[in-house]
Amino acid sequence: MPDLKTFIDENRGNFVESLKELLRIPSVSTDSRHKEDVKTAADWVASRFQELNFETKVIPTKGHPIVYAESPPVPGKPVALVYGHYDVQPPEPLDLWVTPPFDPTERDGNIVARGATDDKGQMLTHVFGATAWMKSVGELPIQVKFLIEGEEEIGSANLAPFIEENKELLANDVVVISDSSQFGPGQPAITYGLKGIAYFELKLVGPNRDLHSGSFGGSVRNPANALCAMLSTLIDEHGWIHIPGFYDDVKPMTGDERENFAELPFDEEKFKEQLGIDDVHGEEGYTTLERRWARPTLDINGLTSGYQGEGAKTVLPSEASAKFSCRLVPDQCPHKIGKALREHLEKVCPSGIKMEFKEHHGSPGFVVATDSPYIKAASSAIQQGFGAAPVLIREGGSIPIVANFAQQLGSDVLLLGWGLDDDNTHSPNEKFNLADFQRGITASAQLWAELAKIDK
Ligand code: BES
Ligand code: ZN
């Protein structure tokens, strides 16, 4: 039997081929046309665990299936639960992909495909970290449970009840999640905070059909004009959000935390250059990292109305709609904000317009203590996998179920992101660096050894 390290080195090509197999399955959870593909991805993930003779189940839900697997118990040692997701965001706009989104392609040391980093590639580092132990040592040094779901990108609505009903099955000391990023190339990180989210949709309906904008404009309320006016009441030029009570529960940043952020080697000029912008923008009085990681925000995610085809069409549209969301920080409550927002929008909705408001998914922000033995174990594993000590960061993305692990199961949580900020998550040409894929597999394998040093 090869040793752990040799096994990981020798199987580099196999890991990549296996990742490509999963990336070829278009498991877009939000799109019902892909329901069967999502199921195929669940079965593919389950097969990896079955090959290791782990107890494995594919559990149907009202939405997409949950894959659960576990290695044998190791008494006296901590139990880890790896959480990840095999679903992906829609690949559109397709014409901006250099190669098709579900035809994984190696370019410049990266694998390019939808889901490469978010989260198929990152999630598989833990599957292959466990595979390395099973194929080289024959067992894992601690029990590792795997909970891999297919609805993360649509808010994980069916996972919370599953956790509630299966507390014993899922019992663990620490949840391990790789679905975030490093601080930068060559600088790995442990993330101790994520934002929550509250996602909304507003539809305004005016006249009962599209109208000639010359014959009717100026005499009938235009829903597109009304939508712009209503949305502009929500956030101002200072980056301050005007939903009543929005900041009431925001936990302010501590001076220490602001100092820690300021000490990180963040290059704002490079940030602007990478994004092709001539200025940064956000809430007045906060730095870019503070805005991105620790302050609540509001962004329009999509706007639809009227004519967008080639050339010009003089139309007064009958309808206009917007999808928009707030990213939240502890201790803001998504439902409380949704309620206040609805009341505000009803107040500012003008005459001549019917308004429909919908709250989509919501989840709270999350921070974990940074002084746990698990963070120490993870730092050491990352040092071994990536050859550098991790820095502690927060991030602006959301993993809707993350707070539930702490609340429902009392778990500690380790967010060990192997991605990079420029991975194009949710965007065309999503990528994952293949060296980081390999380093992540090593770090994962080492993590089980480091956690085994913690006696229970
Ligand atoms: N991997 C991300 C979360 C993430 C992104 C963490 C960036 C850290 C940095 C995750 O898969 C994701 O995109 N989540 C969604 C959740 C939403 C759809 C409820 C998100 O944040 O938009
Ligand atoms: Zn995502």
Coordinates of C-alpha atoms and ligand atoms in Angstrom, one line a residue:
M1 CA 0.0 0.0 0.0
P2 CA 1.4 3.5 -0.9
D3 CA 1.6 6.0 1.9
L4 CA -1.0 8.8 2.1
K5 CA 1.2 11.4 0.4
T6 CA 2.4 9.1 -2.3
F7 CA -1.2 8.1 -3.0
I8 CA -2.3 11.7 -3.4
D9 CA 0.7 12.5 -5.6
E10 CA 0.2 9.5 -7.8
N11 CA -3.5 10.0 -8.3
R12 CA -3.5 13.6 -9.4
G13 CA -4.7 12.8 -12.9
N14 CA -7.4 10.5 -11.6
F15 CA -8.7 13.2 -9.3
V16 CA -9.0 15.6 -12.2
E17 CA -10.7 13.1 -14.5
S18 CA -13.2 12.3 -11.8
L19 CA -13.9 16.1 -11.2
K20 CA -14.5 16.4 -14.9
E21 CA -17.1 13.6 -14.8
L22 CA -19.0 15.5 -12.2
L23 CA -18.6 18.9 -14.0
R24 CA -20.2 17.4 -17.1
I25 CA -23.5 16.9 -15.3
P26 CA -25.5 20.1 -15.6
S27 CA -27.0 20.1 -12.1
V28 CA -28.6 23.5 -12.1
S29 CA -30.9 23.4 -9.1
T30 CA -33.0 26.4 -9.9
D31 CA -34.1 25.2 -13.3
S32 CA -36.7 22.5 -13.3
R33 CA -35.6 21.4 -16.8
H34 CA -32.5 20.0 -15.0
K35 CA -34.2 18.0 -12.3
E36 CA -33.0 14.7 -13.7
D37 CA -29.5 16.0 -14.1
V38 CA -29.5 17.1 -10.5
K39 CA -30.5 13.6 -9.5
T40 CA -27.7 12.1 -11.7
A41 CA -25.2 14.3 -9.9
A42 CA -26.5 13.1 -6.5
D43 CA -26.1 9.5 -7.6
W44 CA -22.6 10.2 -9.0
V45 CA -21.5 11.6 -5.6
A46 CA -23.1 8.7 -3.7
S47 CA -21.1 6.2 -5.9
R48 CA -17.8 7.8 -4.8
F49 CA -18.7 7.0 -1.2
Q50 CA -20.1 3.5 -2.0
E51 CA -16.7 2.7 -3.7
L52 CA -15.1 3.4 -0.2
N53 CA -17.7 1.1 1.4
F54 CA -19.0 4.0 3.4
E55 CA -22.6 3.7 4.6
T56 CA -24.3 5.8 1.9
K57 CA -27.8 7.0 1.2
V58 CA -29.4 9.2 -1.4
I59 CA -32.4 10.8 0.4
P60 CA -35.2 12.3 -1.7
T61 CA -36.7 15.6 -0.5
K62 CA -39.5 17.8 -1.8
G63 CA -36.8 19.3 -3.9
H64 CA -33.5 17.8 -4.8
P65 CA -31.9 14.8 -3.1
I66 CA -29.5 14.9 -0.1
V67 CA -26.5 12.6 -0.2
Y68 CA -25.4 11.2 3.1
A69 CA -22.4 8.9 3.8
E70 CA -20.2 8.1 6.8
S71 CA -17.0 6.3 7.5
P72 CA -16.8 3.9 10.5
P73 CA -16.9 5.4 14.0
V74 CA -13.6 5.9 15.8
P75 CA -14.3 6.0 19.6
G76 CA -12.5 8.6 21.6
K77 CA -12.0 10.9 18.6
P78 CA -13.9 13.9 17.4
V79 CA -16.5 13.4 14.6
A80 CA -16.3 15.7 11.6
L81 CA -19.2 16.4 9.2
V82 CA -18.2 17.6 5.7
Y83 CA -21.0 19.8 4.2
G84 CA -20.9 20.7 0.5
H85 CA -23.2 21.0 -2.5
Y86 CA -23.3 19.4 -5.9
D87 CA -25.8 21.8 -7.4
V88 CA -24.7 24.8 -9.5
Q89 CA -25.9 28.2 -10.6
P90 CA -27.3 28.6 -14.1
P91 CA -24.6 29.1 -16.7
E92 CA -26.2 31.9 -18.6
P93 CA -25.1 34.1 -20.5
L94 CA -23.8 31.3 -22.6
D95 CA -22.2 33.3 -25.3
L96 CA -19.7 34.7 -22.9
W97 CA -18.2 31.3 -22.1
V98 CA -14.9 30.6 -24.0
T99 CA -15.7 26.9 -23.9
P100 CA -19.1 25.4 -23.0
P101 CA -20.0 25.5 -19.3
F102 CA -20.5 21.8 -19.0
D103 CA -17.6 20.7 -21.1
P104 CA -14.8 21.1 -18.5
T105 CA -11.6 22.3 -20.1
E106 CA -8.1 22.7 -18.7
R107 CA -6.6 26.2 -19.4
D108 CA -3.7 28.0 -17.7
G109 CA -3.5 25.5 -14.8
N110 CA -7.2 25.9 -14.2
I111 CA -10.3 23.7 -14.8
V112 CA -12.9 25.9 -16.4
A113 CA -16.6 24.8 -16.1
R114 CA -19.8 25.8 -14.2
G115 CA -19.3 24.4 -10.6
A116 CA -15.5 24.1 -10.9
T117 CA -14.9 26.0 -7.7
D118 CA -18.5 26.4 -6.4
D119 CA -18.7 23.8 -5.2
K120 CA -17.9 20.6 -7.1
G121 CA -14.1 21.0 -7.1
Q122 CA -13.9 22.2 -3.5
M123 CA -16.3 19.6 -2.2
L124 CA -14.5 16.8 -3.9
T125 CA -11.2 17.7 -2.2
H126 CA -12.8 16.1 0.9
V127 CA -14.1 13.1 -0.9
F128 CA -10.6 12.5 -2.3
G129 CA -8.9 13.3 1.0
A130 CA -11.0 10.5 2.5
T131 CA -10.3 8.3 -0.5
A132 CA -6.5 8.7 0.1
W133 CA -6.8 7.5 3.6
M134 CA -9.0 4.5 2.7
K135 CA -6.8 3.4 -0.2
S136 CA -3.4 4.0 1.5
V137 CA -4.0 3.4 5.3
G138 CA -7.3 1.4 5.0
E139 CA -9.2 3.5 7.4
L140 CA -9.7 7.1 8.6
P141 CA -8.2 8.3 11.9
I142 CA -11.6 9.9 12.9
Q143 CA -15.1 9.3 11.8
V144 CA -16.0 11.6 8.9
K145 CA -19.7 12.1 7.9
F146 CA -20.6 13.7 4.6
L147 CA -23.7 15.7 3.9
I148 CA -23.7 16.8 0.3
E149 CA -26.9 18.6 -0.9
G150 CA -28.4 19.8 -4.1
E151 CA -30.2 23.0 -3.1
E152 CA -27.5 25.3 -1.7
E153 CA -27.8 27.6 -4.6
I154 CA -31.5 28.0 -4.1
G155 CA -31.5 28.5 -0.3
S156 CA -31.3 25.0 1.2
A157 CA -35.0 25.0 2.1
N158 CA -35.3 21.3 2.5
L159 CA -32.1 20.8 4.5
A160 CA -33.1 22.4 7.8
P161 CA -36.0 20.1 8.4
F162 CA -33.8 17.1 7.4
I163 CA -31.2 18.2 10.0
E164 CA -34.0 18.6 12.6
E165 CA -35.3 15.1 12.0
N166 CA -31.8 13.5 11.9
K167 CA -29.9 15.1 14.8
E168 CA -28.5 11.8 16.0
L169 CA -27.3 10.6 12.5
L170 CA -25.7 14.0 11.9
A171 CA -24.2 14.5 15.4
N172 CA -20.7 15.8 15.2
D173 CA -18.1 18.0 16.8
V174 CA -17.1 20.1 13.9
V175 CA -18.5 20.8 10.5
V176 CA -16.0 21.3 7.7
I177 CA -17.0 23.3 4.6
S178 CA -14.9 24.2 1.6
D179 CA -17.1 26.5 -0.4
S180 CA -15.3 29.9 -0.1
S181 CA -12.0 31.4 -1.0
Q182 CA -8.4 31.9 0.0
F183 CA -7.3 35.5 0.7
G184 CA -5.3 35.5 -2.5
P185 CA -3.0 33.3 -4.6
G186 CA -0.4 31.8 -2.3
Q187 CA -2.3 33.1 0.8
P188 CA -4.7 30.5 2.2
A189 CA -7.3 31.6 4.7
I190 CA -9.7 30.3 7.3
T191 CA -13.1 32.2 7.0
Y192 CA -14.7 32.9 10.4
G193 CA -17.7 34.8 9.1
L194 CA -20.1 34.8 6.2
K195 CA -23.0 37.1 5.4
G196 CA -26.6 36.1 5.5
I197 CA -29.1 37.0 2.8
A198 CA -32.7 38.1 2.2
Y199 CA -33.8 37.8 -1.4
F200 CA -36.8 39.7 -2.8
E201 CA -38.8 40.2 -6.0
L202 CA -41.0 43.2 -6.8
K203 CA -43.4 43.3 -9.7
L204 CA -45.3 46.4 -10.7
V205 CA -48.3 46.3 -13.0
G206 CA -49.7 49.4 -14.7
P207 CA -52.0 49.5 -17.7
N208 CA -53.5 46.2 -18.9
R209 CA -51.2 46.1 -22.0
D210 CA -48.1 47.7 -23.5
L211 CA -49.0 51.2 -24.9
H212 CA -47.7 53.6 -27.5
S213 CA -45.4 55.9 -25.4
G214 CA -46.3 58.9 -27.4
S215 CA -50.1 58.5 -27.3
F216 CA -50.2 57.5 -23.6
G217 CA -46.8 58.6 -22.1
G218 CA -47.2 61.3 -19.5
S219 CA -50.9 60.5 -18.8
V220 CA -50.6 57.0 -17.5
R221 CA -48.2 55.8 -14.8
N222 CA -45.3 53.9 -16.3
P223 CA -44.4 50.9 -14.2
A224 CA -40.7 51.0 -15.3
N225 CA -40.4 54.6 -14.1
A226 CA -42.3 53.7 -10.9
L227 CA -39.9 50.8 -10.3
C228 CA -36.8 53.0 -10.6
A229 CA -38.3 55.5 -8.3
M230 CA -39.3 52.9 -5.7
L231 CA -36.0 51.1 -5.8
S232 CA -34.1 54.4 -5.5
T233 CA -35.7 55.0 -2.1
L234 CA -33.9 51.9 -0.7
I235 CA -30.3 52.9 -0.9
D236 CA -28.6 56.3 -1.2
E237 CA -25.4 57.7 -2.5
H238 CA -23.7 57.2 0.9
G239 CA -24.4 53.5 0.7
W240 CA -26.9 53.8 3.5
I241 CA -30.0 51.5 3.3
H242 CA -33.3 53.1 4.1
I243 CA -35.5 50.1 4.9
P244 CA -36.9 51.2 8.3
G245 CA -35.1 49.5 11.2
F246 CA -32.5 47.9 8.8
Y247 CA -29.5 48.7 11.1
D248 CA -31.3 48.1 14.4
D249 CA -29.8 44.7 15.0
V250 CA -26.4 45.1 13.2
K251 CA -23.6 44.0 15.4
P252 CA -21.0 46.8 15.0
M253 CA -17.4 45.8 14.1
T254 CA -15.0 45.9 17.0
G255 CA -11.8 48.0 16.8
D256 CA -9.7 44.9 17.0
E257 CA -11.4 43.4 14.0
R258 CA -11.1 46.6 12.0
E259 CA -7.3 46.6 12.8
N260 CA -7.0 42.9 11.7
F261 CA -8.7 43.7 8.4
A262 CA -6.5 46.7 7.9
E263 CA -3.4 44.6 8.4
L264 CA -4.2 42.2 5.6
P265 CA -2.3 42.9 2.4
F266 CA -5.3 44.0 0.4
D267 CA -4.4 46.0 -2.8
E268 CA -7.2 48.3 -3.7
E269 CA -5.6 49.5 -6.9
K270 CA -5.3 45.9 -8.1
F271 CA -8.9 45.2 -7.0
K272 CA -10.1 48.1 -9.2
E273 CA -7.9 47.0 -12.1
Q274 CA -9.1 43.4 -12.0
L275 CA -12.7 44.6 -12.1
G276 CA -12.2 47.2 -14.7
I277 CA -13.5 50.1 -12.5
D278 CA -12.1 53.5 -11.8
D279 CA -13.4 53.8 -8.3
V280 CA -14.7 51.7 -5.4
H281 CA -18.0 52.4 -3.8
G282 CA -19.9 51.5 -0.7
E283 CA -21.1 52.5 2.7
E284 CA -19.4 55.7 3.8
G285 CA -16.9 55.4 6.6
Y286 CA -15.9 51.8 5.9
T287 CA -13.0 50.3 3.9
T288 CA -13.5 47.9 1.0
L289 CA -12.8 44.8 3.0
E290 CA -15.1 46.0 5.8
R291 CA -17.9 46.7 3.2
R292 CA -17.3 43.3 1.5
W293 CA -17.1 41.2 4.7
A294 CA -18.8 42.8 7.6
R295 CA -21.3 45.5 6.6
P296 CA -24.9 44.8 5.3
T297 CA -25.6 45.7 1.7
L298 CA -28.4 45.9 -0.9
D299 CA -28.0 45.1 -4.6
I300 CA -30.4 44.8 -7.5
N301 CA -29.8 41.3 -9.1
G302 CA -32.0 41.7 -12.1
L303 CA -34.3 44.3 -13.8
T304 CA -36.9 43.5 -16.4
S305 CA -39.3 45.7 -18.3
G306 CA -40.2 47.0 -21.7
Y307 CA -38.2 46.5 -24.9
Q308 CA -34.6 45.3 -24.9
G309 CA -34.3 43.9 -28.5
E310 CA -32.3 45.5 -31.3
G311 CA -32.9 49.1 -32.1
A312 CA -35.5 51.3 -30.5
K313 CA -39.1 50.7 -29.7
T314 CA -41.4 53.4 -28.3
V315 CA -43.4 51.5 -25.8
L316 CA -44.8 52.3 -22.4
P317 CA -44.5 48.8 -20.8
S318 CA -47.4 47.3 -18.9
E319 CA -45.2 45.7 -16.3
A320 CA -41.8 46.1 -14.6
S321 CA -40.0 43.8 -12.1
A322 CA -36.9 43.6 -10.1
K323 CA -35.1 40.9 -8.2
F324 CA -32.9 42.3 -5.4
S325 CA -31.3 41.1 -2.2
C326 CA -29.7 42.3 1.0
R327 CA -26.6 40.6 2.4
L328 CA -26.9 40.6 6.2
V329 CA -24.6 40.5 9.1
P330 CA -25.2 39.1 12.6
D331 CA -27.8 39.6 14.2
Q332 CA -30.0 40.9 11.4
C333 CA -33.2 38.7 10.8
P334 CA -34.1 38.2 7.1
H335 CA -37.9 37.9 7.9
K336 CA -37.9 41.0 10.0
I337 CA -36.3 42.9 7.2
G338 CA -38.7 41.4 4.7
K339 CA -41.6 42.6 6.7
A340 CA -40.3 46.1 7.1
L341 CA -39.4 46.3 3.4
R342 CA -42.9 45.2 2.3
E343 CA -44.5 47.9 4.5
H344 CA -42.1 50.5 3.1
L345 CA -42.7 49.5 -0.5
E346 CA -46.5 49.6 0.0
K347 CA -46.1 53.1 1.4
V348 CA -44.1 54.4 -1.6
C349 CA -46.0 52.5 -4.3
P350 CA -47.7 55.2 -6.4
S351 CA -51.3 55.3 -7.5
G352 CA -52.0 53.7 -10.9
I353 CA -49.7 50.8 -10.1
K354 CA -50.5 47.3 -8.6
M355 CA -47.6 45.9 -6.6
E356 CA -46.7 42.2 -6.0
F357 CA -43.9 41.6 -3.5
K358 CA -42.3 38.2 -2.9
E359 CA -39.8 37.1 -0.3
H360 CA -37.6 34.4 -1.8
H361 CA -35.0 32.7 0.5
G362 CA -33.4 34.1 3.6
S363 CA -30.7 33.1 6.0
P364 CA -28.8 34.9 8.8
G365 CA -25.2 36.0 8.9
F366 CA -22.7 33.9 10.8
V367 CA -19.4 34.3 12.7
V368 CA -17.5 31.6 14.7
A369 CA -15.0 31.9 17.5
T370 CA -11.4 32.0 16.2
D371 CA -9.7 30.4 19.2
S372 CA -11.1 26.8 19.0
P373 CA -8.8 23.8 18.9
Y374 CA -10.4 23.0 15.5
I375 CA -9.1 26.3 14.0
K376 CA -5.6 25.3 15.2
A377 CA -5.9 21.8 13.7
A378 CA -7.1 23.4 10.4
S379 CA -4.2 25.9 10.4
S380 CA -1.8 23.1 10.7
A381 CA -3.5 21.0 7.9
I382 CA -3.5 24.0 5.6
Q383 CA 0.1 24.7 6.3
Q384 CA 0.9 21.2 5.2
G385 CA -1.3 21.3 2.1
F386 CA -0.6 24.8 0.9
G387 CA 2.9 25.4 2.3
A388 CA 1.7 28.7 4.0
A389 CA -0.1 29.5 7.2
P390 CA -3.7 30.7 6.7
V391 CA -4.9 34.2 7.6
L392 CA -8.3 34.7 9.3
I393 CA -10.9 36.4 7.1
R394 CA -14.6 37.0 6.7
E395 CA -16.4 36.8 3.4
G396 CA -19.4 38.4 1.8
G397 CA -21.0 35.2 0.3
S398 CA -23.6 33.1 2.1
I399 CA -24.0 29.5 2.9
P400 CA -27.7 29.4 3.9
I401 CA -27.5 26.4 6.1
V402 CA -24.3 27.3 8.0
A403 CA -25.9 28.8 11.1
N404 CA -28.2 25.8 11.4
F405 CA -25.2 23.5 12.2
A406 CA -24.3 25.6 15.2
Q407 CA -27.9 26.1 16.2
Q408 CA -29.5 22.7 15.6
L409 CA -26.5 20.4 16.2
G410 CA -24.3 22.6 18.5
S411 CA -21.3 22.0 16.0
D412 CA -18.2 24.2 15.7
V413 CA -17.8 25.2 12.0
L414 CA -14.6 25.3 9.9
L415 CA -14.8 27.3 6.6
L416 CA -11.8 26.3 4.7
G417 CA -12.0 27.9 1.2
W418 CA -9.7 26.7 -1.5
G419 CA -11.1 29.1 -4.2
L420 CA -9.8 32.5 -5.4
D421 CA -11.7 35.8 -5.7
D422 CA -11.3 35.8 -9.4
D423 CA -12.7 32.3 -9.9
N424 CA -15.8 33.8 -11.7
T425 CA -18.3 32.1 -9.4
H426 CA -21.9 32.6 -10.7
S427 CA -20.4 34.1 -13.8
P428 CA -19.2 32.9 -17.2
N429 CA -15.9 31.0 -17.3
E430 CA -16.0 29.8 -13.7
K431 CA -12.6 28.2 -12.9
F432 CA -10.7 26.4 -10.2
N433 CA -7.0 26.3 -10.0
L434 CA -5.9 22.6 -10.3
A435 CA -2.8 23.1 -8.1
D436 CA -5.2 24.4 -5.4
F437 CA -7.4 21.3 -6.0
Q438 CA -4.5 19.1 -5.3
R439 CA -3.4 21.2 -2.3
G440 CA -6.9 21.1 -1.0
I441 CA -6.9 17.3 -1.2
T442 CA -3.7 17.2 0.9
A443 CA -5.0 19.7 3.4
S444 CA -8.2 17.7 3.8
A445 CA -6.3 14.4 4.3
Q446 CA -4.0 16.1 6.9
L447 CA -7.0 17.7 8.6
W448 CA -8.4 14.2 9.6
A449 CA -4.9 13.5 11.1
E450 CA -4.8 16.8 13.0
L451 CA -8.4 16.4 14.3
A452 CA -7.4 12.9 15.5
K453 CA -4.9 14.6 17.9
I454 CA -7.8 16.2 19.8
D455 CA -9.0 13.7 22.4
K456 CA -12.7 13.5 23.2
Ligands
BES1 N1 -19.8 29.3 -2.4 C1 -20.9 30.2 -2.2 C2 -20.8 31.0 -0.9 C3 -19.6 32.0 -0.8 C4 -19.3 32.8 -1.9 C5 -18.8 32.0 0.3 C6 -18.2 33.6 -1.8 C7 -17.8 32.8 0.4 C8 -17.4 33.7 -0.7 C9 -22.2 29.6 -2.2 O1 -22.3 28.5 -3.0 C10 -23.2 30.6 -2.7 O2 -23.0 31.1 -3.8 N2 -24.2 30.8 -2.0 C11 -25.3 31.7 -2.4 C12 -26.4 31.4 -1.5 C13 -27.7 32.0 -1.9 C14 -28.1 31.6 -3.3 C15 -28.8 31.7 -0.9 C16 -24.8 33.1 -2.4 O3 -24.1 33.5 -1.5 O4 -25.3 33.8 -3.3
ZN2 ZN -22.6 29.6 -5.3

